[in-house]
Tab-separated table of C-alpha atoms and ligand atoms in Angstrom:
chain	number	residue	atom	x	y	z
O	56	MET	CA	-13.723	4.698	6.219
O	57	PHE	CA	-13.624	4.552	3.201
O	58	SER	CA	-13.279	2.405	0.184
O	59	MET	CA	-13.293	2.354	-3.168
O	60	PRO	CA	-15.151	-0.975	-5.070
O	61	LEU	CA	-12.596	-2.842	-7.262
O	62	ARG	CA	-14.021	-5.536	-9.536
O	63	ASP	CA	-16.040	-8.961	-8.185
O	64	GLY	CA	-17.397	-6.473	-4.751
O	65	ALA	CA	-13.558	-6.313	-3.871
O	66	ARG	CA	-12.632	-2.787	-2.182
O	67	LEU	CA	-10.208	-1.123	-1.591
O	68	GLY	CA	-9.552	1.125	1.526
O	69	PRO	CA	-6.061	1.825	3.710
O	70	LEU	CA	-5.336	-1.075	6.168
O	71	GLU	CA	-3.681	0.706	9.102
O	72	VAL	CA	-3.233	-0.622	13.248
O	73	ARG	CA	-6.777	-0.709	14.188
O	74	HIS	CA	-7.007	-4.143	11.540
O	75	ALA	CA	-3.975	-5.851	13.476
O	76	GLU	CA	-5.645	-8.381	13.622
O	77	GLU	CA	-7.553	-9.099	10.127
O	78	PHE	CA	-4.360	-8.407	9.154
O	79	ALA	CA	-2.641	-11.339	11.364
O	80	GLU	CA	-5.079	-13.165	10.352
O	81	HIS	CA	-4.539	-13.077	6.938
O	82	LEU	CA	-0.748	-13.726	6.948
O	83	ASP	CA	-1.915	-16.992	7.971
O	84	ARG	CA	-3.356	-18.024	4.754
O	85	ALA	CA	-1.137	-15.535	2.723
O	86	ARG	CA	2.447	-15.924	4.347
O	87	GLU	CA	3.834	-19.447	2.685
O	88	HIS	CA	2.324	-18.104	-0.777
O	89	ILE	CA	4.316	-14.463	0.174
O	90	ARG	CA	7.675	-15.258	1.652
O	91	PRO	CA	9.950	-16.095	-1.656
O	92	TRP	CA	8.812	-12.406	-2.864
O	93	VAL	CA	8.719	-9.839	-0.385
O	94	GLY	CA	11.017	-8.397	1.570
O	95	ALA	CA	11.747	-10.335	4.474
O	96	ALA	CA	10.523	-7.912	7.152
O	97	PHE	CA	6.654	-7.697	6.387
O	98	VAL	CA	6.273	-11.702	6.940
O	99	THR	CA	5.590	-11.949	10.324
O	100	GLY	CA	5.270	-14.326	12.049
O	101	ASP	CA	2.472	-13.553	15.080
O	102	LEU	CA	-0.358	-10.637	15.885
O	103	ALA	CA	2.823	-7.816	17.579
O	104	GLY	CA	4.537	-8.699	13.892
O	105	ALA	CA	2.128	-7.913	12.071
O	106	ARG	CA	1.014	-4.636	14.192
O	107	GLY	CA	4.511	-3.809	14.137
O	108	THR	CA	4.024	-3.520	10.428
O	109	LEU	CA	1.059	-1.923	9.781
O	110	GLU	CA	2.486	0.894	13.047
O	111	ARG	CA	5.635	0.995	10.952
O	112	TYR	CA	3.440	1.967	7.236
O	113	ALA	CA	1.638	4.319	9.368
O	114	ARG	CA	4.491	6.488	11.076
O	115	ARG	CA	5.890	6.219	7.544
O	116	GLN	CA	2.846	7.863	5.819
O	117	ALA	CA	2.041	10.735	8.677
O	118	ALA	CA	5.544	11.758	7.188
O	119	ASP	CA	3.954	11.626	3.380
O	120	GLY	CA	5.865	8.607	2.856
O	121	ALA	CA	4.763	5.211	2.023
O	122	ARG	CA	1.554	3.949	2.423
O	123	LEU	CA	-0.254	0.446	2.916
O	124	PHE	CA	-3.821	0.065	1.566
O	125	GLY	CA	-5.603	-3.539	1.912
O	126	ILE	CA	-8.115	-5.543	-0.366
O	127	TRP	CA	-10.899	-6.508	0.779
O	128	ARG	CA	-13.814	-9.189	-0.812
O	129	GLU	CA	-16.894	-10.574	0.694
O	130	GLY	CA	-15.423	-8.559	3.956
O	131	THR	CA	-12.183	-11.054	4.291
O	132	LEU	CA	-8.771	-9.064	3.764
O	133	VAL	CA	-7.493	-10.560	1.172
O	134	GLY	CA	-4.060	-8.739	0.062
O	135	GLY	CA	-2.702	-5.065	-0.852
O	136	VAL	CA	-1.219	-2.883	-2.418
O	137	MET	CA	1.278	-0.557	-0.990
O	138	PHE	CA	3.938	2.739	-2.138
O	139	THR	CA	6.963	0.848	-0.370
O	140	ASP	CA	8.612	4.012	-0.898
O	141	PHE	CA	6.982	7.625	-1.645
O	142	GLN	CA	9.226	10.624	-2.347
O	143	ALA	CA	7.066	14.010	-3.632
O	144	ALA	CA	10.202	15.995	-3.471
O	145	LEU	CA	11.738	13.916	-6.180
O	146	GLY	CA	8.527	13.271	-7.933
O	147	SER	CA	9.210	9.122	-7.399
O	148	CYS	CA	6.881	6.209	-5.963
O	149	GLU	CA	7.698	2.329	-5.518
O	150	VAL	CA	4.542	0.812	-5.718
O	151	GLY	CA	4.565	-3.194	-4.240
O	152	CYS	CA	1.501	-5.835	-3.820
O	153	TRP	CA	0.385	-9.377	-2.169
O	154	LEU	CA	-2.376	-11.328	-2.375
O	155	GLU	CA	-2.839	-14.588	-0.470
O	156	PRO	CA	-3.215	-17.494	-2.781
O	157	ALA	CA	-6.951	-17.880	-3.182
O	158	ALA	CA	-7.865	-14.173	-4.163
O	159	GLU	CA	-5.235	-14.811	-7.048
O	160	GLY	CA	-6.038	-14.731	-10.609
O	161	HIS	CA	-8.747	-12.310	-10.312
O	162	GLY	CA	-7.316	-8.948	-11.575
O	163	LEU	CA	-8.036	-7.351	-8.012
O	164	VAL	CA	-4.108	-5.952	-8.001
O	165	THR	CA	-3.157	-5.170	-11.683
O	166	GLN	CA	-7.086	-2.350	-10.776
O	167	ALA	CA	-5.902	-1.505	-7.542
O	168	CYS	CA	-2.897	-0.609	-8.593
O	169	GLU	CA	-4.195	1.120	-11.047
O	170	ALA	CA	-5.736	3.434	-8.356
O	171	LEU	CA	-2.287	3.740	-7.032
O	172	LEU	CA	-0.699	5.221	-9.407
O	173	ASP	CA	-3.710	7.400	-11.095
O	174	TRP	CA	-3.664	9.113	-7.476
O	175	ALA	CA	0.148	9.133	-7.170
O	176	PHE	CA	0.135	11.299	-11.446
O	177	HIS	CA	-2.845	12.815	-10.973
O	178	VAL	CA	-3.409	14.008	-7.340
O	179	ARG	CA	0.179	14.072	-6.205
O	180	GLY	CA	1.986	15.128	-9.929
O	181	LEU	CA	4.600	12.799	-9.718
O	182	HIS	CA	7.027	11.776	-12.189
O	183	ARG	CA	7.734	8.152	-11.992
O	184	ALA	CA	5.947	5.038	-9.896
O	185	GLU	CA	8.506	2.179	-10.150
O	186	TRP	CA	8.261	-1.847	-9.422
O	187	HIS	CA	10.894	-4.096	-8.187
O	188	CYS	CA	10.338	-7.875	-8.243
O	189	ARG	CA	13.046	-10.663	-8.189
O	190	ALA	CA	13.338	-12.335	-12.529
O	191	ASP	CA	11.523	-15.194	-11.647
O	192	ASN	CA	8.303	-13.676	-9.960
O	193	ASP	CA	6.562	-13.853	-12.978
O	194	ARG	CA	2.782	-13.188	-12.194
O	195	SER	CA	5.042	-10.189	-10.393
O	196	ALA	CA	6.401	-9.033	-14.045
O	197	ALA	CA	2.684	-9.078	-15.543
O	198	VAL	CA	1.610	-6.980	-13.363
O	199	ALA	CA	4.244	-4.411	-14.251
O	200	LYS	CA	3.445	-4.945	-17.632
O	201	ARG	CA	-0.051	-4.893	-17.791
O	202	LEU	CA	0.298	-1.693	-15.795
O	203	GLY	CA	2.136	-0.416	-19.017
O	204	MET	CA	5.933	-0.572	-17.004
O	205	THR	CA	8.507	-0.500	-18.580
O	206	LEU	CA	11.612	-3.057	-17.771
O	207	GLU	CA	14.525	-1.285	-17.273
O	208	GLY	CA	16.872	-2.902	-15.969
O	209	VAL	CA	18.306	-6.262	-13.859
O	210	ARG	CA	20.479	-5.445	-10.658
O	211	ARG	CA	21.813	-8.586	-10.424
O	212	GLU	CA	22.048	-10.644	-7.289
O	213	ALA	CA	20.697	-8.254	-5.711
O	214	TRP	CA	18.012	-9.962	-3.484
O	215	PRO	CA	19.441	-12.338	-1.312
O	216	TYR	CA	16.743	-15.874	-0.293
O	217	GLU	CA	17.931	-18.837	1.698
O	218	GLY	CA	20.908	-18.805	0.948
O	219	VAL	CA	20.343	-18.230	-3.299
O	220	ARG	CA	21.373	-14.716	-4.045
O	221	HIS	CA	18.443	-14.082	-6.976
O	222	ASP	CA	17.829	-11.254	-10.029
O	223	LYS	CA	16.321	-8.093	-9.178
O	224	GLN	CA	14.067	-7.011	-11.840
O	225	LEU	CA	13.031	-2.509	-12.089
O	226	TRP	CA	10.775	-1.783	-13.879
O	227	ALA	CA	8.833	1.712	-14.161
O	228	VAL	CA	5.586	4.071	-15.694
O	229	LEU	CA	6.526	7.689	-16.023
O	230	ALA	CA	4.170	10.539	-15.510
O	231	ARG	CA	3.578	11.099	-19.408
O	232	GLU	CA	3.447	7.319	-20.544
O	233	TRP	CA	0.509	7.228	-17.934
O	234	ARG	CA	-3.125	6.918	-18.981
O	235	ALA	CA	-6.358	9.082	-18.050
O	236	PRO	CA	-7.738	7.880	-14.557
O	237	GLY	CA	-11.069	5.210	-15.313
O	238	ARG	CA	-9.460	4.056	-18.779
F	474	COA	C1	1.941	-10.850	-7.649
F	474	COA	C2	0.171	-11.164	-7.576
F	474	COA	C3	0.065	-10.075	-6.554
F	474	COA	C4	0.043	-11.246	-8.109
F	474	COA	O1	-1.307	-12.261	-8.718
F	474	COA	P1	-2.397	-11.711	-9.322
F	474	COA	O2	-3.511	-12.386	-9.528
F	474	COA	O3	-1.621	-12.877	-10.636
F	474	COA	O4	-2.587	-10.494	-10.286
F	474	COA	P2	-3.353	-9.959	-10.502
F	474	COA	O5	-4.791	-9.156	-9.240
F	474	COA	O6	-4.010	-8.487	-11.416
F	474	COA	O7	-4.570	-10.394	-11.396
F	474	COA	C5	-4.010	-11.374	-12.762
F	474	COA	C6	-4.819	-11.729	-12.961
F	474	COA	O8	-5.818	-11.773	-13.499
F	474	COA	C7	-6.879	-12.748	-14.768
F	474	COA	N1	-7.931	-11.482	-14.537
F	474	COA	C8	-9.001	-12.119	-14.506
F	474	COA	N2	-10.025	-11.017	-14.660
F	474	COA	C9	-8.676	-9.904	-15.215
F	474	COA	C10	-9.230	-8.428	-15.256
F	474	COA	N3	-10.658	-8.168	-16.277
F	474	COA	N4	-8.396	-7.859	-15.756
F	474	COA	C11	-6.503	-7.582	-15.652
F	474	COA	N5	-6.071	-9.734	-15.129
F	474	COA	C12	-7.583	-9.908	-14.763
F	474	COA	C13	-5.859	-12.563	-15.310
F	474	COA	O9	-5.754	-12.773	-16.504
F	474	COA	C14	-4.320	-12.667	-14.488
F	474	COA	O10	-4.119	-14.411	-14.805
F	474	COA	P3	-3.628	-15.453	-14.434
F	474	COA	O11	-1.982	-14.649	-14.510
F	474	COA	O12	-3.973	-16.484	-14.446
F	474	COA	O13	-4.188	-15.459	-16.726
F	474	COA	C15	0.521	-12.724	-6.550
F	474	COA	O14	0.797	-13.545	-7.632
F	474	COA	C16	1.420	-12.991	-5.558
F	474	COA	O15	0.047	-12.116	-4.173
F	474	COA	N6	2.326	-13.089	-5.112
F	474	COA	C17	3.219	-13.338	-4.685
F	474	COA	C18	4.155	-12.323	-3.577
F	474	COA	C19	4.078	-11.452	-4.299
F	474	COA	O16	5.012	-12.395	-5.370
F	474	COA	N7	4.409	-9.819	-4.424
F	474	COA	C20	4.851	-9.050	-5.276
F	474	COA	C21	6.698	-8.976	-5.410
F	474	COA	S1	7.823	-7.825	-6.038
């Protein structure tokens, strides 16, 4: 019901079970583009799989855990951002993202992640937000950098994909390093 405006007339809003059909259609456009870089469970192949992802996030959100948000441009779901992990008691979260190819290169994910981090730090009072990506995922690392995150380390050969183990980067920003909302 509620959404917030992003640049280029795009909008950010909760991605819920009721969106299963458009999420499945979006995955048809995004699947091969995101497959090497995101968790295997996220890359489902049909409507039931897409609905399963939304149901899993809904259950976790109900427990104040992970949350999923979609990015709509001209009424079409083109990607999204999420708290892949959210632990209020520990003051810590992890943010993730994806886009279909046509939506890349417009700054939508950076702006959407800023909204999530504003909420995590300023509304929920979290202390630390992480970003995990394959070390050769230059576009993802560029988002972390644009968000002002620091590369804290590399988990060597931590990401198995198609028989090869890739290094994984860990980026993070602390509440005291985060900027004020709207800046
Ligand atoms: C990671 C991913 C979401 C990044 O998408 P993106 O479009 O590069 O990121 P943003 O939405 O922040 O946009 C940044 C781009 O928009 C451009 N841009 C245009 N206007 C902008 C603005 N006002 N502010 C910021 N960037 C802007 C930037 O120059 C940059 O483009 P460039 O890299 O070609 O120079 C995308 O590449 C993707 O979906 N990859 C596959 C899945 C994936 O890797 N997910 C992350 C797993 S860790």
